[in-house]
């Protein structure tokens, strides 16, 4: 895994000749977050719980704030691209998105340990200001009821199963985001739901997912046909032009999606440590060329 990340890092460096390299989304460096409290006497007792960071190149990673003085905490970590940072402040869920080489400040105005106001200065203030909404969305993702539409349909093909699953994800996405106005927040939450659900539903254990589908419909798997075999068309509709958009880098679950694709035996993607970045990209073009017309795009990168 370390070797893969090293190769990816080198590959990303080569993007200086790519149009995407002009985007602040594709920069590397140190993210920074300063938490300032006032008055310092009250803030000194403020508890920061379970600080974590994650982005498209890594899963959740524990991080730590450095205490500069009684009223100031500071976080600095080397990263690449948009990175999610979240923690609890005296039990309150705090979440935001940070980019390398940018200044971000949280000001905590204390009345007492239970009554305080937080303000954020940074690019993704909208995400920060809706931290409670994000926490609710995450909880709903884990507790969302399994769809039972009453149709007892034996699967005709793997693609049939895929479209049914994608339809259920679309229904979930609409249900959980319908009250959020169109814009950055809605796009971010939509990508978050997709990168959370799609790897589990479609890749991680295909056979078990099909059996779970039959069980959900109260169908005895024994009366159904054999688990349908997947072909490369299975990826039609899963990998779309949306993945050439920098916004897809924001949800931390994107890492799981990429790993699920890379490890899918159907695709026979070689190890990047064996064939190098050029050979790795060539295989991606062979597989997904009909989806991405441009051979230089963010998904391949």
Short mmCIF file of C-alpha atoms in Angstrom, two decimals:
data_model
loop_
_atom_site.label_atom_id
_atom_site.label_comp_id
_atom_site.label_asym_id
_atom_site.label_seq_id
_atom_site.Cartn_x
_atom_site.Cartn_y
_atom_site.Cartn_z
CA UNK A 1 0.00 0.00 0.00
CA UNK A 2 2.85 2.38 0.84
CA UNK A 3 4.44 1.66 -2.54
CA UNK A 4 1.17 2.34 -4.32
CA UNK A 5 0.78 5.71 -2.59
CA UNK A 6 4.41 6.56 -3.40
CA UNK A 7 3.85 5.80 -7.09
CA UNK A 8 0.61 7.78 -7.09
CA UNK A 9 2.37 10.72 -5.50
CA UNK A 10 5.04 10.65 -8.21
CA UNK A 11 2.34 10.34 -10.83
CA UNK A 12 0.49 13.33 -9.43
CA UNK A 13 3.68 15.37 -9.63
CA UNK A 14 3.76 14.73 -13.37
CA UNK A 15 0.44 16.53 -13.69
CA UNK A 16 2.22 19.85 -13.98
CA UNK A 17 1.79 19.46 -17.74
CA UNK A 18 -1.89 18.65 -17.32
CA UNK A 19 -4.61 21.30 -17.36
CA UNK A 20 -5.93 19.98 -14.06
CA UNK A 21 -2.66 20.91 -12.40
CA UNK A 22 -3.81 24.52 -12.49
CA UNK A 23 -6.57 23.70 -10.03
CA UNK A 24 -6.11 24.29 -6.31
CA UNK A 25 -7.68 20.86 -5.89
CA UNK A 26 -4.52 19.22 -7.20
CA UNK A 27 -1.91 20.84 -5.00
CA UNK A 28 0.12 19.30 -2.21
CA UNK A 29 1.42 20.85 0.97
CA UNK A 30 0.47 21.40 4.59
CA UNK A 31 -3.12 21.97 5.55
CA UNK A 32 -3.56 24.20 8.57
CA UNK A 33 -6.34 24.79 11.05
CA UNK A 34 -6.13 27.16 13.99
CA UNK A 35 -8.70 27.02 16.81
CA UNK A 36 -8.81 30.20 18.90
CA UNK A 37 -10.82 30.46 22.10
CA UNK A 38 -11.95 33.41 24.13
CA UNK A 39 -11.83 33.95 26.99
CA UNK A 40 -8.79 31.75 27.39
CA UNK A 41 -9.68 30.77 30.97
CA UNK A 42 -12.81 28.93 29.79
CA UNK A 43 -11.31 27.63 26.56
CA UNK A 44 -8.46 25.95 28.42
CA UNK A 45 -10.98 23.33 29.59
CA UNK A 46 -12.45 22.73 26.14
CA UNK A 47 -12.17 19.07 25.06
CA UNK A 48 -11.26 18.16 21.48
CA UNK A 49 -12.31 14.59 20.78
CA UNK A 50 -11.28 12.10 18.08
CA UNK A 51 -9.75 14.46 15.50
CA UNK A 52 -9.48 12.70 12.12
CA UNK A 53 -8.56 13.52 8.54
CA UNK A 54 -9.17 11.70 5.27
CA UNK A 55 -8.99 12.27 1.53
CA UNK A 56 -8.98 10.34 -1.74
CA UNK A 57 -5.52 8.85 -1.10
CA UNK A 58 -6.08 7.54 2.40
CA UNK A 59 -8.70 6.25 4.76
CA UNK A 60 -9.49 7.93 8.07
CA UNK A 61 -6.28 8.91 9.82
CA UNK A 62 -6.00 10.10 13.44
CA UNK A 63 -4.45 13.53 13.83
CA UNK A 64 -3.56 15.73 16.77
CA UNK A 65 -3.83 19.40 17.61
CA UNK A 66 -0.84 21.14 19.15
CA UNK A 67 -1.59 23.44 22.08
CA UNK A 68 0.20 26.70 21.41
CA UNK A 69 -1.13 28.46 24.51
CA UNK A 70 -4.23 28.52 26.75
CA UNK A 71 -6.36 29.97 23.96
CA UNK A 72 -4.92 28.48 20.76
CA UNK A 73 -4.81 25.01 19.21
CA UNK A 74 -3.07 24.34 15.91
CA UNK A 75 -3.26 21.52 13.38
CA UNK A 76 -0.84 21.02 10.50
CA UNK A 77 -0.56 17.90 8.33
CA UNK A 78 0.99 17.23 4.95
CA UNK A 79 -1.64 16.24 2.40
CA UNK A 80 -2.66 16.24 -1.23
CA UNK A 81 -5.83 17.83 -2.56
CA UNK A 82 -9.05 18.43 -0.61
CA UNK A 83 -8.94 16.82 2.82
CA UNK A 84 -11.80 16.27 5.21
CA UNK A 85 -11.11 17.12 8.86
CA UNK A 86 -13.59 16.35 11.60
CA UNK A 87 -13.62 16.14 15.40
CA UNK A 88 -15.80 16.84 18.42
CA UNK A 89 -15.58 20.05 20.40
CA UNK A 90 -17.01 19.40 23.85
CA UNK A 91 -19.17 16.74 22.19
CA UNK A 92 -20.31 18.92 19.27
CA UNK A 93 -19.55 17.44 15.84
CA UNK A 94 -17.32 19.72 13.76
CA UNK A 95 -16.55 18.99 10.10
CA UNK A 96 -14.91 20.93 7.32
CA UNK A 97 -12.89 20.58 4.14
CA UNK A 98 -9.35 21.96 3.95
CA UNK A 99 -6.94 22.50 1.08
CA UNK A 100 -3.14 22.57 1.33
CA UNK A 101 -1.41 25.91 1.77
CA UNK A 102 -4.51 27.80 2.87
CA UNK A 103 -5.29 29.47 6.18
CA UNK A 104 -8.35 28.29 8.13
CA UNK A 105 -9.41 29.60 11.53
CA UNK A 106 -12.12 28.50 13.98
CA UNK A 107 -12.99 31.07 16.63
CA UNK A 108 -14.73 29.73 19.73
CA UNK A 109 -16.54 32.36 21.80
CA UNK A 110 -17.19 30.95 25.26
CA UNK A 111 -19.99 31.81 27.66
CA UNK A 112 -19.46 28.66 29.69
CA UNK A 113 -18.37 25.08 28.94
CA UNK A 114 -21.80 24.16 27.59
CA UNK A 115 -22.70 27.41 25.87
CA UNK A 116 -20.40 28.65 23.13
CA UNK A 117 -20.45 29.88 19.55
CA UNK A 118 -18.11 28.76 16.76
CA UNK A 119 -17.22 30.71 13.63
CA UNK A 120 -15.12 29.52 10.68
CA UNK A 121 -12.90 31.51 8.34
CA UNK A 122 -11.88 29.51 5.28
CA UNK A 123 -12.84 28.40 1.80
CA UNK A 124 -15.42 25.80 2.83
CA UNK A 125 -17.38 27.74 5.43
CA UNK A 126 -20.64 26.28 4.05
CA UNK A 127 -19.55 22.74 4.92
CA UNK A 128 -18.42 23.84 8.39
CA UNK A 129 -21.64 25.75 9.10
CA UNK A 130 -23.62 22.61 8.29
CA UNK A 131 -21.60 20.21 10.45
CA UNK A 132 -24.74 19.09 12.29
CA UNK A 133 -26.46 18.36 8.98
CA UNK A 134 -23.49 16.27 7.86
CA UNK A 135 -23.55 14.28 11.10
CA UNK A 136 -27.27 13.63 10.63
CA UNK A 137 -26.67 12.55 7.02
CA UNK A 138 -23.98 10.08 8.08
CA UNK A 139 -26.21 8.59 10.77
CA UNK A 140 -29.05 8.25 8.26
CA UNK A 141 -26.73 6.47 5.83
CA UNK A 142 -26.16 3.72 8.38
CA UNK A 143 -29.81 3.47 9.39
CA UNK A 144 -31.53 4.01 6.03
CA UNK A 145 -34.15 1.25 5.56
CA UNK A 146 -33.60 -1.37 2.87
CA UNK A 147 -35.95 -0.86 -0.06
CA UNK A 148 -38.81 -3.33 -0.36
CA UNK A 149 -40.77 -2.54 -3.51
CA UNK A 150 -42.71 -5.79 -3.61
CA UNK A 151 -41.43 -6.88 -7.02
CA UNK A 152 -40.22 -10.46 -6.81
CA UNK A 153 -37.98 -10.42 -9.83
CA UNK A 154 -35.31 -12.99 -10.54
CA UNK A 155 -32.25 -11.24 -11.91
CA UNK A 156 -31.78 -11.63 -15.64
CA UNK A 157 -28.16 -10.45 -15.66
CA UNK A 158 -25.48 -8.80 -13.57
CA UNK A 159 -26.33 -5.53 -15.30
CA UNK A 160 -29.94 -5.98 -14.18
CA UNK A 161 -28.72 -6.22 -10.59
CA UNK A 162 -26.44 -3.21 -11.06
CA UNK A 163 -29.22 -0.94 -12.34
CA UNK A 164 -31.53 -1.97 -9.49
CA UNK A 165 -28.83 -1.13 -6.96
CA UNK A 166 -27.99 2.19 -8.59
CA UNK A 167 -31.69 3.01 -8.58
CA UNK A 168 -31.87 2.34 -4.85
CA UNK A 169 -28.84 4.58 -4.25
CA UNK A 170 -30.47 7.32 -6.33
CA UNK A 171 -33.67 7.01 -4.29
CA UNK A 172 -31.67 7.20 -1.05
CA UNK A 173 -29.74 10.22 -2.31
CA UNK A 174 -32.94 12.06 -3.24
CA UNK A 175 -34.54 11.23 0.10
CA UNK A 176 -31.58 12.43 2.16
CA UNK A 177 -30.79 15.58 0.15
CA UNK A 178 -34.15 16.75 -1.21
CA UNK A 179 -34.37 19.66 1.24
CA UNK A 180 -30.86 20.94 0.47
CA UNK A 181 -30.70 23.70 -2.18
CA UNK A 182 -28.66 22.97 -5.31
CA UNK A 183 -25.06 24.02 -4.94
CA UNK A 184 -21.77 22.92 -3.41
CA UNK A 185 -23.29 21.35 -0.30
CA UNK A 186 -25.78 19.23 -2.23
CA UNK A 187 -23.11 18.08 -4.70
CA UNK A 188 -20.75 17.23 -1.84
CA UNK A 189 -23.38 15.21 0.04
CA UNK A 190 -24.46 13.44 -3.16
CA UNK A 191 -20.89 12.32 -3.86
CA UNK A 192 -20.54 11.32 -0.20
CA UNK A 193 -23.55 9.01 -0.41
CA UNK A 194 -22.43 7.45 -3.68
CA UNK A 195 -18.87 6.75 -2.61
CA UNK A 196 -20.17 5.27 0.64
CA UNK A 197 -22.82 2.99 -0.86
CA UNK A 198 -21.56 1.96 -4.31
CA UNK A 199 -18.38 0.08 -3.25
CA UNK A 200 -20.34 -1.96 -0.70
CA UNK A 201 -23.33 -2.69 -2.91
CA UNK A 202 -21.57 -3.47 -6.16
CA UNK A 203 -17.98 -4.51 -5.62
CA UNK A 204 -16.84 -5.74 -2.23
CA UNK A 205 -18.76 -9.02 -2.32
CA UNK A 206 -20.86 -9.27 -5.45
CA UNK A 207 -22.20 -12.78 -4.77
CA UNK A 208 -23.26 -11.91 -1.22
CA UNK A 209 -24.94 -8.72 -2.45
CA UNK A 210 -27.00 -10.69 -4.97
CA UNK A 211 -28.07 -13.19 -2.31
CA UNK A 212 -28.99 -10.31 0.00
CA UNK A 213 -31.11 -8.88 -2.83
CA UNK A 214 -33.07 -12.13 -3.09
CA UNK A 215 -33.43 -12.36 0.69
CA UNK A 216 -34.76 -8.79 0.83
CA UNK A 217 -37.50 -9.81 -1.64
CA UNK A 218 -38.27 -12.94 0.38
CA UNK A 219 -37.16 -15.08 -2.53
CA UNK A 220 -35.47 -18.37 -1.90
CA UNK A 221 -32.09 -18.11 -3.69
CA UNK A 222 -32.43 -21.79 -4.59
CA UNK A 223 -35.35 -21.05 -6.92
CA UNK A 224 -33.47 -18.28 -8.65
CA UNK A 225 -31.02 -18.72 -11.45
CA UNK A 226 -27.32 -18.94 -10.69
CA UNK A 227 -25.67 -15.71 -9.65
CA UNK A 228 -25.26 -13.89 -12.98
CA UNK A 229 -21.73 -13.47 -14.25
CA UNK A 230 -20.45 -9.93 -14.64
CA UNK A 231 -18.96 -8.54 -17.86
CA UNK A 232 -17.25 -5.21 -18.49
CA UNK A 233 -20.64 -3.62 -19.18
CA UNK A 234 -21.17 -3.88 -15.43
CA UNK A 235 -19.24 -0.62 -15.13
CA UNK A 236 -21.51 1.27 -17.54
CA UNK A 237 -23.44 3.74 -15.42
CA UNK A 238 -21.17 3.23 -12.41
CA UNK A 239 -18.15 5.11 -13.76
CA UNK A 240 -19.46 8.27 -15.40
CA UNK A 241 -18.15 11.62 -16.61
CA UNK A 242 -18.78 12.93 -13.09
CA UNK A 243 -15.50 11.32 -12.07
CA UNK A 244 -13.60 13.77 -14.26
CA UNK A 245 -14.87 16.56 -11.99
CA UNK A 246 -12.68 17.76 -9.13
CA UNK A 247 -15.68 17.69 -6.77
CA UNK A 248 -15.45 13.89 -6.75
CA UNK A 249 -12.18 14.22 -4.82
CA UNK A 250 -13.90 15.77 -1.81
CA UNK A 251 -15.71 12.85 -0.12
CA UNK A 252 -13.33 10.66 1.89
CA UNK A 253 -15.16 7.55 0.66
CA UNK A 254 -13.69 8.10 -2.80
CA UNK A 255 -10.63 6.18 -1.57
CA UNK A 256 -12.76 3.06 -1.00
CA UNK A 257 -14.29 3.37 -4.46
CA UNK A 258 -10.88 3.60 -6.12
CA UNK A 259 -9.51 0.65 -4.17
CA UNK A 260 -12.62 -1.43 -4.97
CA UNK A 261 -12.16 -0.73 -8.69
CA UNK A 262 -8.42 -1.42 -8.58
CA UNK A 263 -8.92 -4.74 -6.78
CA UNK A 264 -11.85 -5.96 -8.91
CA UNK A 265 -10.65 -9.16 -10.62
CA UNK A 266 -13.05 -8.52 -13.51
CA UNK A 267 -10.95 -5.58 -14.68
CA UNK A 268 -7.52 -7.18 -14.38
CA UNK A 269 -5.86 -3.88 -13.57
CA UNK A 270 -2.12 -4.50 -13.09
CA UNK A 271 -0.18 -3.33 -10.07
CA UNK A 272 1.15 0.16 -10.62
CA UNK A 273 4.35 -0.94 -8.87
CA UNK A 274 4.85 -3.57 -11.61
CA UNK A 275 3.94 -1.69 -14.79
CA UNK A 276 4.54 1.89 -13.70
CA UNK A 277 2.17 4.85 -14.09
CA UNK A 278 2.17 4.76 -17.92
CA UNK A 279 1.21 1.07 -18.12
CA UNK A 280 -1.35 1.54 -15.38
CA UNK A 281 -2.98 4.42 -17.25
CA UNK A 282 -2.99 2.48 -20.53
CA UNK A 283 -5.08 -0.24 -18.92
CA UNK A 284 -7.52 2.35 -17.57
CA UNK A 285 -7.90 3.82 -21.05
CA UNK A 286 -8.59 0.35 -22.46
CA UNK A 287 -11.30 -0.18 -19.85
CA UNK A 288 -12.96 3.21 -19.65
CA UNK A 289 -12.10 4.90 -22.95
CA UNK A 290 -15.71 4.87 -24.10
CA UNK A 291 -16.71 6.84 -20.98
CA UNK A 292 -13.89 9.39 -21.02
CA UNK A 293 -13.15 10.79 -24.45
CA UNK A 294 -10.03 12.60 -23.24
CA UNK A 295 -7.03 10.45 -22.37
CA UNK A 296 -5.92 13.10 -19.88
CA UNK A 297 -8.60 13.38 -17.23
CA UNK A 298 -8.92 13.44 -13.46
CA UNK A 299 -10.24 9.88 -13.10
CA UNK A 300 -7.19 8.34 -14.80
CA UNK A 301 -4.87 10.66 -12.89
#
